[in-house]
Short mmCIF file of C-alpha atoms in Angstrom, two decimals:
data_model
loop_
_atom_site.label_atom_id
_atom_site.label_comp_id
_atom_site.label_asym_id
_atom_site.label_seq_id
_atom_site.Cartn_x
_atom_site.Cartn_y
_atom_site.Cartn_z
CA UNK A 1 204.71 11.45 -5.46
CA UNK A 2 205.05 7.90 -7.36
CA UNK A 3 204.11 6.86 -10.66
CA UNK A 4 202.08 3.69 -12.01
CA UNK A 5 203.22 1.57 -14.34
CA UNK A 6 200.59 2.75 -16.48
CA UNK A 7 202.33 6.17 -15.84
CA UNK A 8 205.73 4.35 -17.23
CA UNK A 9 204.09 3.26 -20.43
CA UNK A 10 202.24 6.68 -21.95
CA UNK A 11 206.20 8.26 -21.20
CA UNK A 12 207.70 5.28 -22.88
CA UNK A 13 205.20 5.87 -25.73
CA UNK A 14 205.54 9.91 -25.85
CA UNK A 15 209.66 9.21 -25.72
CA UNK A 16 208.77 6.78 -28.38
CA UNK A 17 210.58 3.84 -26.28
CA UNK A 18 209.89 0.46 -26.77
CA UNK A 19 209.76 -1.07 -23.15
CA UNK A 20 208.82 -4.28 -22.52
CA UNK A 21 206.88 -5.17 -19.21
CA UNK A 22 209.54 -6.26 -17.34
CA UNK A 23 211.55 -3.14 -18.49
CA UNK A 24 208.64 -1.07 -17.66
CA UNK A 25 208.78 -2.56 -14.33
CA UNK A 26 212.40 -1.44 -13.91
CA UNK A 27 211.75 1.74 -15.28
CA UNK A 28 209.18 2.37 -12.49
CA UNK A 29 210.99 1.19 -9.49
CA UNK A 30 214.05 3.60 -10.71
CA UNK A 31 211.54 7.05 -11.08
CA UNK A 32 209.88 6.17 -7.72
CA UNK A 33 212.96 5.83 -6.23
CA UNK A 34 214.27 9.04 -7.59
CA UNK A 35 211.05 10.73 -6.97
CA UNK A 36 211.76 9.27 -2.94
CA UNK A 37 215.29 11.21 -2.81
CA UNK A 38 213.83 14.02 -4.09
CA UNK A 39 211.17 14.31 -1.50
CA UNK A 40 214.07 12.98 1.11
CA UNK A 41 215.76 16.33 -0.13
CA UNK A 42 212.88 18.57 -0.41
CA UNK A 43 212.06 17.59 4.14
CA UNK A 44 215.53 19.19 4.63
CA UNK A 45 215.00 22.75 6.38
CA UNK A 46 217.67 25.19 4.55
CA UNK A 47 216.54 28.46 5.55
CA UNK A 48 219.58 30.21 6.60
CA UNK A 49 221.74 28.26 3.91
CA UNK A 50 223.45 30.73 1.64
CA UNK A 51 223.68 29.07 -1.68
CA UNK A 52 227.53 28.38 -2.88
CA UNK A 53 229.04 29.26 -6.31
CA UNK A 54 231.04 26.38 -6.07
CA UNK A 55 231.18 23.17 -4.26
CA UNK A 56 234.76 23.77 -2.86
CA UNK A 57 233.68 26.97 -1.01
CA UNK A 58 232.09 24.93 1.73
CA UNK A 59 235.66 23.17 2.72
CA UNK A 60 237.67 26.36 1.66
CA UNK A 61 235.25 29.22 2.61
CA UNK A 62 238.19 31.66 1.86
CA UNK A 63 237.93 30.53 -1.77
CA UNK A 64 237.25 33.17 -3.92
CA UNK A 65 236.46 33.29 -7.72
CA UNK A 66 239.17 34.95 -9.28
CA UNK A 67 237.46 36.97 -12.33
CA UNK A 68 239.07 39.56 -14.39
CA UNK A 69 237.06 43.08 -14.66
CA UNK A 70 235.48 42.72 -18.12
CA UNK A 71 237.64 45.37 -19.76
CA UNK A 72 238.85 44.65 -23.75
CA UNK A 73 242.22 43.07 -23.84
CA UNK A 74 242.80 42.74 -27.26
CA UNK A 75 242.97 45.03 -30.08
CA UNK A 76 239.86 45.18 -33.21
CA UNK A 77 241.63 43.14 -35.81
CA UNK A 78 238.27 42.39 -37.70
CA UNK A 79 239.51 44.81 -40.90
CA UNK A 80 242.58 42.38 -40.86
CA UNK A 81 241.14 39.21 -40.87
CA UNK A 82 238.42 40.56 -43.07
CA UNK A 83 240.80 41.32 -45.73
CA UNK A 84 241.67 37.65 -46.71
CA UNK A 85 238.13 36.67 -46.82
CA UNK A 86 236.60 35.79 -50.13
CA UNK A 87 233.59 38.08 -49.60
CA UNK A 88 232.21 40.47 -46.40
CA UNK A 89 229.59 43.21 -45.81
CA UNK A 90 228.93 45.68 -43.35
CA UNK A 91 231.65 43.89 -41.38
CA UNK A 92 230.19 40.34 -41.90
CA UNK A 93 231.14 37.42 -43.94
CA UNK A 94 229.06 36.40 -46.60
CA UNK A 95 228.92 33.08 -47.80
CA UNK A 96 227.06 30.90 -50.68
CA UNK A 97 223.68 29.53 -50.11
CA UNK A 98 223.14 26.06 -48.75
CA UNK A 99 219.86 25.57 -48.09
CA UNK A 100 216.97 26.75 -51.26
#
């Protein structure tokens, strides 16, 4: 896939960009080049790739996420911090109107 620079200048004008030609110009030879690596990228065969859940566990495959069980840790304290509050509700705090 490439782009034209006509292409360059309806994005410029929906992004509301001024560009001028030689910027345009630019512009184009940077998204066809991106557009290139992508389809560089996209040719690679990865079937058979597991995807990683971070970049480190390629050189360290031994690397594991340490994550806590999702249990609660700390004690319901809303009633106290509630109680200094200048005005709550049903547990919420309620405060003046901003916006009319």
């Amino acid at each position: 896939m490439s782009l034209e620079l006509s292409d360059v200048k309806r994005l410029s004008m929906l992004a509301q960009i001024d560009l001028t030609e030689e910027q345009s110009a630019q512009t184009l030879d940077k998204l066809n080049g991106i557009f290139a690596l992508v389809e560089q990228l996209s040719a690679v065969d990865t079937k058979g790739v597991e995807p990683l859940n971070h970049p480190i566990a390629m050189l360290l495959p031994d690397l594991s996420l340490r994550l806590r069980e999702d249990t609660v840790s700390e004690p319901n304290r809303r009633d106290e911090y509630q109680q200094v509050a200048p005005a709550t509700q049903d547990g919420l705090y309620l405060v003046p109107q901003v916006i009319e």
